[in-house]
Amino acid sequence: MAGGYDDRDGFIWMDGVMVPWREANVHVLTHALHYASSVFEGERAYNGKIFKSREHSERLKRSAQLIDFEIPYTVDEIEAAKAEVLKASGLSDAYVRAVAWRGAGEDMGVASARNPVRMAIAVWEWGAYYGDAKTKGAKLDISKWKRPSPETIPSHAKAAGLYMICTMSKHAAEAKGCSDAMMYDHRGYVAEATGANIFFVKDGEVHTPTPDCFLNGITRQTVIGMLKDRGVKVHERHIMPEELAGFEQCWLTGTAAEVTPVGQIGDYTFEVGTLTREIADSYEKLVRS
Ligand SMILES: Cc1ncc(COP(=O)(O)O)c(C=O)c1O
C-alpha cells in the first residue's frame, strides 16, 4: 500500500534529473506556493503509452506562456523526460503529472522575473477518478463558484490558480455526498465540472458548452471527434441552466475522469443511456489501441 504522496518509493524527474521520490522537495519560499505561479498537466498512460502525450506537453508549454513564463525545456525534451519517468516507474497503466513553477530565488514579492522556472514529472497508479460512478452515474452538486471570464484570468491555462475554486467546490460537493460539482460560468451558462468537461444528450443529439472561459479538454476534443465519426450531431453552444431539465443523458470527460456517466446534477436526473455507454466503451478502446 502506497503512503502519502510525499512518502513513496521510486523516482521523480526534477529539473532534468531523476531524484528519489522522498527528496523531490522545494523551499517554503517558492514563488508558486505564495502566488500560484504554477502550471501542470494530468495525463494517462495505457499499456505503457501516454495517450495524446505530445498534445499534453504542448499544452503545458502554452499554459506557462499564458501565465507569463517560459518552461526551459522543448516539447521533445518534455516527451523524453515523461518516457523516462514512466519507464522508471515500471507501470504500464499510470497517471502522469508534469508540473512547472516559478521557484525560490531573489524575488519574494509578486514579481518573479529573477526566480528560476522549475519543472517536475511524477508517475503513479491512479484508478477510476469517480469510483463506481462509471457504472452507476456520478452525482454532482452545483457549485456556488463561477468559472471566471478570460478578461479576469487566463482561463485557458491549466494553471494552479484556476483550481482554488474547484477545490472549494469539490469539498462542498463531497460534504453533500456528491462526487463532484458542476460549475456555471461568469455569465451564468453551464460550464464544466471541477476537473472535467461536460456533455448532454437530447433527442439523439449532443450538446456541450462552448469552451470560451474554461479548458477545451483534450478528452473533450477526442470525444467530439468520436461522436462526429459516428454521425452524431454535436452542438457546441452556450447552455442555460433551465435547459438541464430537458436533457436525457449526461457525461463528463477528462484525462482523469475518462468518460464518466452522470446520473444527477442538483435536482436534475439523467439516465445512464446507450450513447453514454457506447462513448465510454469506445473511448476505453481508443486509448488502448
Ligand atoms: C478544469 C478542467 N476542465 C477540463 C479538464 C479536461 O481536460 P483534459 O481532457 O485535457 O484532461 C480538466 C482536466 O485536465 C480540468 O482540470
Short mmCIF file of C-alpha atoms and ligand atoms in Angstrom, two decimals:
data_model
loop_
_atom_site.label_atom_id
_atom_site.label_comp_id
_atom_site.label_asym_id
_atom_site.label_seq_id
_atom_site.Cartn_x
_atom_site.Cartn_y
_atom_site.Cartn_z
CA MET A 1 0.00 0.00 0.00
CA ALA A 2 1.42 3.39 -1.01
CA GLY A 3 1.86 6.04 1.69
CA GLY A 4 1.13 9.76 1.36
CA TYR A 5 2.10 11.32 -1.94
CA ASP A 6 5.33 12.60 -0.37
CA ASP A 7 6.21 9.22 1.12
CA ARG A 8 6.62 6.68 -1.65
CA ASP A 9 9.31 4.63 -3.29
CA GLY A 10 10.53 5.41 -6.79
CA PHE A 11 11.86 8.42 -8.63
CA ILE A 12 10.60 11.82 -9.71
CA TRP A 13 12.15 13.72 -12.61
CA MET A 14 13.08 17.16 -11.31
CA ASP A 15 14.85 19.88 -13.30
CA GLY A 16 16.43 17.35 -15.64
CA VAL A 17 17.50 14.63 -13.20
CA MET A 18 15.86 11.64 -11.54
CA VAL A 19 15.50 12.28 -7.81
CA PRO A 20 14.49 9.71 -5.15
CA TRP A 21 10.73 10.25 -4.57
CA ARG A 22 11.01 11.49 -0.95
CA GLU A 23 13.75 14.00 -1.89
CA ALA A 24 11.76 15.78 -4.61
CA ASN A 25 11.16 18.83 -2.40
CA VAL A 26 11.02 22.64 -2.73
CA HIS A 27 11.77 25.52 -0.33
CA VAL A 28 8.84 27.17 1.53
CA LEU A 29 9.74 30.49 -0.12
CA THR A 30 8.96 29.08 -3.55
CA HIS A 31 7.12 31.79 -5.51
CA ALA A 32 4.46 29.36 -6.78
CA LEU A 33 3.45 28.39 -3.24
CA HIS A 34 2.59 32.02 -2.42
CA TYR A 35 1.30 33.38 -5.73
CA ALA A 36 0.06 30.32 -7.71
CA SER A 37 2.69 30.77 -10.44
CA SER A 38 2.38 27.15 -11.47
CA VAL A 39 1.00 25.13 -14.39
CA PHE A 40 0.52 21.40 -14.72
CA GLU A 41 -0.70 18.50 -16.82
CA GLY A 42 -2.64 15.36 -15.95
CA GLU A 43 -2.05 12.53 -18.39
CA ARG A 44 -2.74 8.82 -18.51
CA ALA A 45 -0.62 6.03 -19.90
CA TYR A 46 -2.35 2.90 -21.17
CA ASN A 47 -0.36 -0.25 -21.99
CA GLY A 48 2.85 1.73 -21.49
CA LYS A 49 1.97 4.58 -23.86
CA ILE A 50 0.83 8.06 -22.79
CA PHE A 51 -2.40 8.95 -24.61
CA LYS A 52 -2.02 12.18 -26.62
CA SER A 53 1.30 12.76 -24.89
CA ARG A 54 2.60 15.42 -27.25
CA GLU A 55 -0.63 17.43 -27.02
CA HIS A 56 -0.29 17.48 -23.24
CA SER A 57 3.36 18.64 -23.46
CA GLU A 58 2.38 21.36 -25.90
CA ARG A 59 -0.45 22.49 -23.61
CA LEU A 60 1.95 22.60 -20.65
CA LYS A 61 4.26 24.95 -22.57
CA ARG A 62 1.29 27.04 -23.68
CA SER A 63 -0.17 27.25 -20.16
CA ALA A 64 3.16 28.58 -18.87
CA GLN A 65 3.28 31.20 -21.62
CA LEU A 66 -0.28 32.21 -20.77
CA ILE A 67 0.76 32.92 -17.19
CA ASP A 68 3.89 34.67 -18.35
CA PHE A 69 6.78 32.26 -18.04
CA GLU A 70 8.71 30.00 -20.39
CA ILE A 71 9.44 26.40 -19.48
CA PRO A 72 13.16 25.88 -20.15
CA TYR A 73 12.60 22.58 -22.00
CA THR A 74 11.39 21.87 -25.50
CA VAL A 75 8.36 19.70 -26.18
CA ASP A 76 10.76 16.95 -27.34
CA GLU A 77 12.71 17.19 -24.10
CA ILE A 78 9.50 17.02 -22.06
CA GLU A 79 8.40 14.00 -24.08
CA ALA A 80 11.72 12.25 -23.41
CA ALA A 81 11.53 13.08 -19.70
CA LYS A 82 7.98 11.70 -19.37
CA ALA A 83 9.02 8.49 -21.15
CA GLU A 84 11.99 8.15 -18.78
CA VAL A 85 9.86 8.55 -15.63
CA LEU A 86 7.18 6.20 -16.91
CA LYS A 87 9.81 3.57 -17.68
CA ALA A 88 11.46 4.02 -14.26
CA SER A 89 8.06 3.56 -12.57
CA GLY A 90 7.67 0.10 -14.08
CA LEU A 91 3.96 0.87 -14.60
CA SER A 92 2.11 0.40 -17.86
CA ASP A 93 -1.25 1.90 -16.81
CA ALA A 94 -0.44 5.08 -14.92
CA TYR A 95 -1.24 8.69 -14.27
CA VAL A 96 1.45 11.19 -15.28
CA ARG A 97 1.72 14.58 -13.57
CA ALA A 98 4.01 17.19 -15.09
CA VAL A 99 4.27 20.49 -13.22
CA ALA A 100 6.26 23.68 -13.84
CA TRP A 101 6.53 26.63 -11.49
CA ARG A 102 8.39 29.76 -10.53
CA GLY A 103 10.82 28.67 -7.84
CA ALA A 104 12.61 30.34 -4.95
CA GLY A 105 15.19 32.99 -5.75
CA GLU A 106 15.96 36.67 -5.49
CA ASP A 107 12.31 37.74 -5.72
CA MET A 108 9.76 37.23 -2.98
CA GLY A 109 7.23 39.90 -3.98
CA VAL A 110 4.52 39.46 -6.58
CA ALA A 111 7.00 39.99 -9.43
CA SER A 112 9.20 37.00 -10.05
CA ALA A 113 11.32 37.63 -13.14
CA ARG A 114 14.56 36.69 -11.36
CA ASN A 115 13.43 33.37 -9.91
CA PRO A 116 14.21 30.16 -11.78
CA VAL A 117 11.45 28.27 -13.56
CA ARG A 118 11.46 24.69 -12.35
CA MET A 119 9.79 21.53 -13.51
CA ALA A 120 9.00 18.05 -12.25
CA ILE A 121 7.31 14.90 -13.52
CA ALA A 122 5.86 12.16 -11.32
CA VAL A 123 4.07 8.96 -12.28
CA TRP A 124 1.78 6.86 -10.12
CA GLU A 125 -1.06 4.39 -10.29
CA TRP A 126 -4.49 6.06 -10.27
CA GLY A 127 -7.67 4.07 -10.85
CA ALA A 128 -11.16 5.38 -11.64
CA TYR A 129 -11.36 9.07 -10.67
CA TYR A 130 -15.03 8.86 -9.63
CA GLY A 131 -15.01 5.36 -8.08
CA ASP A 132 -18.06 3.32 -9.12
CA ALA A 133 -19.69 6.24 -11.00
CA LYS A 134 -18.56 4.65 -14.27
CA THR A 135 -21.39 2.14 -13.93
CA LYS A 136 -23.91 3.97 -11.71
CA GLY A 137 -23.52 7.56 -12.89
CA ALA A 138 -21.89 10.29 -10.82
CA LYS A 139 -23.90 12.55 -8.56
CA LEU A 140 -22.93 16.22 -8.95
CA ASP A 141 -23.61 19.22 -6.78
CA ILE A 142 -23.99 22.68 -8.34
CA SER A 143 -21.18 24.96 -7.22
CA LYS A 144 -21.70 28.46 -5.93
CA TRP A 145 -18.44 29.43 -7.67
CA LYS A 146 -18.42 30.52 -11.31
CA ARG A 147 -15.77 29.91 -13.99
CA PRO A 148 -14.15 33.32 -14.44
CA SER A 149 -14.10 35.46 -17.56
CA PRO A 150 -10.99 35.29 -19.78
CA GLU A 151 -10.70 39.01 -19.05
CA THR A 152 -10.25 38.19 -15.36
CA ILE A 153 -7.73 35.34 -15.57
CA PRO A 154 -6.12 33.34 -18.41
CA SER A 155 -8.89 30.75 -18.24
CA HIS A 156 -7.43 28.52 -20.95
CA ALA A 157 -4.27 27.83 -18.99
CA LYS A 158 -4.13 24.67 -16.92
CA ALA A 159 -2.80 26.77 -14.09
CA ALA A 160 -2.90 26.17 -10.34
CA GLY A 161 -4.67 29.47 -9.59
CA LEU A 162 -7.74 28.39 -11.51
CA TYR A 163 -8.18 25.38 -9.22
CA MET A 164 -8.71 27.25 -5.96
CA ILE A 165 -12.47 27.50 -6.56
CA CYS A 166 -12.50 23.92 -7.88
CA THR A 167 -11.11 22.56 -4.62
CA MET A 168 -13.66 24.57 -2.62
CA SER A 169 -16.49 23.41 -4.89
CA LYS A 170 -15.44 19.81 -4.63
CA HIS A 171 -15.19 19.92 -0.85
CA ALA A 172 -18.71 21.39 -0.63
CA ALA A 173 -19.96 18.70 -3.03
CA GLU A 174 -18.36 15.85 -1.11
CA ALA A 175 -19.86 17.16 2.14
CA LYS A 176 -23.28 16.66 0.49
CA GLY A 177 -22.43 13.12 -0.64
CA CYS A 178 -21.72 14.12 -4.26
CA SER A 179 -18.64 13.11 -6.28
CA ASP A 180 -18.10 16.49 -7.86
CA ALA A 181 -19.70 19.82 -8.68
CA MET A 182 -20.87 21.34 -11.92
CA MET A 183 -19.94 24.99 -12.29
CA TYR A 184 -21.68 27.78 -14.17
CA ASP A 185 -19.58 30.45 -15.81
CA HIS A 186 -19.41 34.16 -15.07
CA ARG A 187 -22.40 34.76 -17.39
CA GLY A 188 -24.50 32.02 -15.80
CA TYR A 189 -24.08 29.44 -18.59
CA VAL A 190 -23.34 25.79 -17.82
CA ALA A 191 -19.53 25.42 -17.91
CA GLU A 192 -17.90 22.21 -16.65
CA ALA A 193 -17.09 20.15 -13.56
CA THR A 194 -14.12 20.93 -11.31
CA GLY A 195 -11.72 18.79 -13.35
CA ALA A 196 -13.69 17.60 -16.37
CA ASN A 197 -15.78 18.87 -19.29
CA ILE A 198 -19.49 18.12 -19.61
CA PHE A 199 -21.75 16.73 -22.36
CA PHE A 200 -25.54 16.31 -22.60
CA VAL A 201 -27.78 14.22 -24.86
CA LYS A 202 -31.24 15.17 -26.10
CA ASP A 203 -33.20 13.51 -28.92
CA GLY A 204 -30.10 11.65 -30.13
CA GLU A 205 -28.01 14.82 -30.45
CA VAL A 206 -25.21 16.00 -28.21
CA HIS A 207 -24.86 19.42 -26.60
CA THR A 208 -21.72 20.68 -24.89
CA PRO A 209 -20.75 24.14 -23.65
CA THR A 210 -18.52 26.31 -25.86
CA PRO A 211 -15.11 26.35 -24.15
CA ASP A 212 -14.72 30.11 -24.18
CA CYS A 213 -13.81 30.53 -20.49
CA PHE A 214 -12.54 27.11 -19.45
CA LEU A 215 -10.22 24.36 -20.65
CA ASN A 216 -11.05 22.87 -24.04
CA GLY A 217 -10.03 19.44 -22.76
CA ILE A 218 -8.02 17.02 -24.85
CA THR A 219 -10.55 14.30 -23.93
CA ARG A 220 -13.40 16.65 -24.86
CA GLN A 221 -11.91 17.18 -28.32
CA THR A 222 -11.30 13.43 -28.71
CA VAL A 223 -14.91 12.61 -27.76
CA ILE A 224 -16.33 15.25 -30.11
CA GLY A 225 -14.29 13.62 -32.90
CA MET A 226 -15.64 10.17 -31.94
CA LEU A 227 -19.23 11.44 -31.97
CA LYS A 228 -18.81 13.11 -35.36
CA ASP A 229 -17.26 9.91 -36.78
CA ARG A 230 -20.43 8.12 -35.73
CA GLY A 231 -22.58 10.70 -37.45
CA VAL A 232 -23.92 12.09 -34.15
CA LYS A 233 -24.70 15.79 -34.35
CA VAL A 234 -22.72 17.81 -31.78
CA HIS A 235 -23.84 21.30 -30.77
CA GLU A 236 -21.10 23.37 -29.13
CA ARG A 237 -23.04 26.27 -27.70
CA HIS A 238 -23.96 28.26 -24.63
CA ILE A 239 -26.25 26.20 -22.40
CA MET A 240 -28.68 27.87 -20.00
CA PRO A 241 -29.30 26.37 -16.53
CA GLU A 242 -33.02 25.91 -17.26
CA GLU A 243 -32.13 23.54 -20.10
CA LEU A 244 -30.78 20.97 -17.64
CA ALA A 245 -34.32 19.69 -17.01
CA GLY A 246 -34.71 18.71 -20.68
CA PHE A 247 -31.53 16.68 -21.18
CA GLU A 248 -31.80 12.89 -21.09
CA GLN A 249 -28.19 11.83 -20.63
CA CYS A 250 -25.03 13.47 -19.34
CA TRP A 251 -21.37 12.54 -19.07
CA LEU A 252 -18.07 14.08 -18.07
CA THR A 253 -14.80 13.89 -19.99
CA GLY A 254 -11.27 14.36 -18.76
CA THR A 255 -7.95 12.61 -18.63
CA ALA A 256 -8.56 11.52 -15.03
CA ALA A 257 -12.36 11.13 -15.42
CA GLU A 258 -12.10 9.48 -18.87
CA VAL A 259 -15.78 9.23 -19.91
CA THR A 260 -17.85 9.12 -16.72
CA PRO A 261 -21.67 8.96 -16.87
CA VAL A 262 -23.58 11.45 -14.71
CA GLY A 263 -26.82 10.36 -13.02
CA GLN A 264 -27.69 13.57 -11.19
CA ILE A 265 -26.83 17.27 -11.09
CA GLY A 266 -28.50 19.03 -8.18
CA ASP A 267 -32.18 18.03 -8.52
CA TYR A 268 -31.92 17.07 -12.21
CA THR A 269 -31.61 13.39 -13.05
CA PHE A 270 -30.22 11.65 -16.14
CA GLU A 271 -30.26 8.06 -17.35
CA VAL A 272 -27.01 6.24 -17.99
CA GLY A 273 -28.15 5.65 -21.56
CA THR A 274 -26.94 3.81 -24.63
CA LEU A 275 -24.98 6.65 -26.23
CA THR A 276 -23.21 7.39 -22.92
CA ARG A 277 -22.20 3.73 -22.55
CA GLU A 278 -21.12 3.43 -26.17
CA ILE A 279 -18.93 6.53 -25.98
CA ALA A 280 -17.39 5.40 -22.67
CA ASP A 281 -16.61 1.97 -24.20
CA SER A 282 -15.23 3.42 -27.45
CA TYR A 283 -13.01 5.82 -25.51
CA GLU A 284 -11.67 2.92 -23.45
CA LYS A 285 -10.85 1.03 -26.67
CA LEU A 286 -9.32 4.07 -28.36
CA VAL A 287 -6.88 4.87 -25.54
CA ARG A 288 -5.64 1.27 -25.62
CA SER A 289 -5.44 0.95 -29.39
C1 LIG B 1 -10.91 22.16 -15.01
C2 LIG B 1 -10.72 21.09 -16.02
N1 LIG B 1 -11.52 21.07 -17.11
C3 LIG B 1 -11.40 20.12 -18.05
C4 LIG B 1 -10.45 19.13 -17.95
C5 LIG B 1 -10.34 18.08 -19.01
O1 LIG B 1 -9.14 18.24 -19.72
P1 LIG B 1 -8.41 17.02 -20.41
O2 LIG B 1 -9.46 16.25 -21.16
O3 LIG B 1 -7.43 17.66 -21.32
O4 LIG B 1 -7.80 16.20 -19.34
C6 LIG B 1 -9.60 19.11 -16.84
C7 LIG B 1 -8.59 18.06 -16.68
O5 LIG B 1 -7.47 18.29 -17.02
C8 LIG B 1 -9.73 20.11 -15.86
O6 LIG B 1 -8.94 20.12 -14.79
#
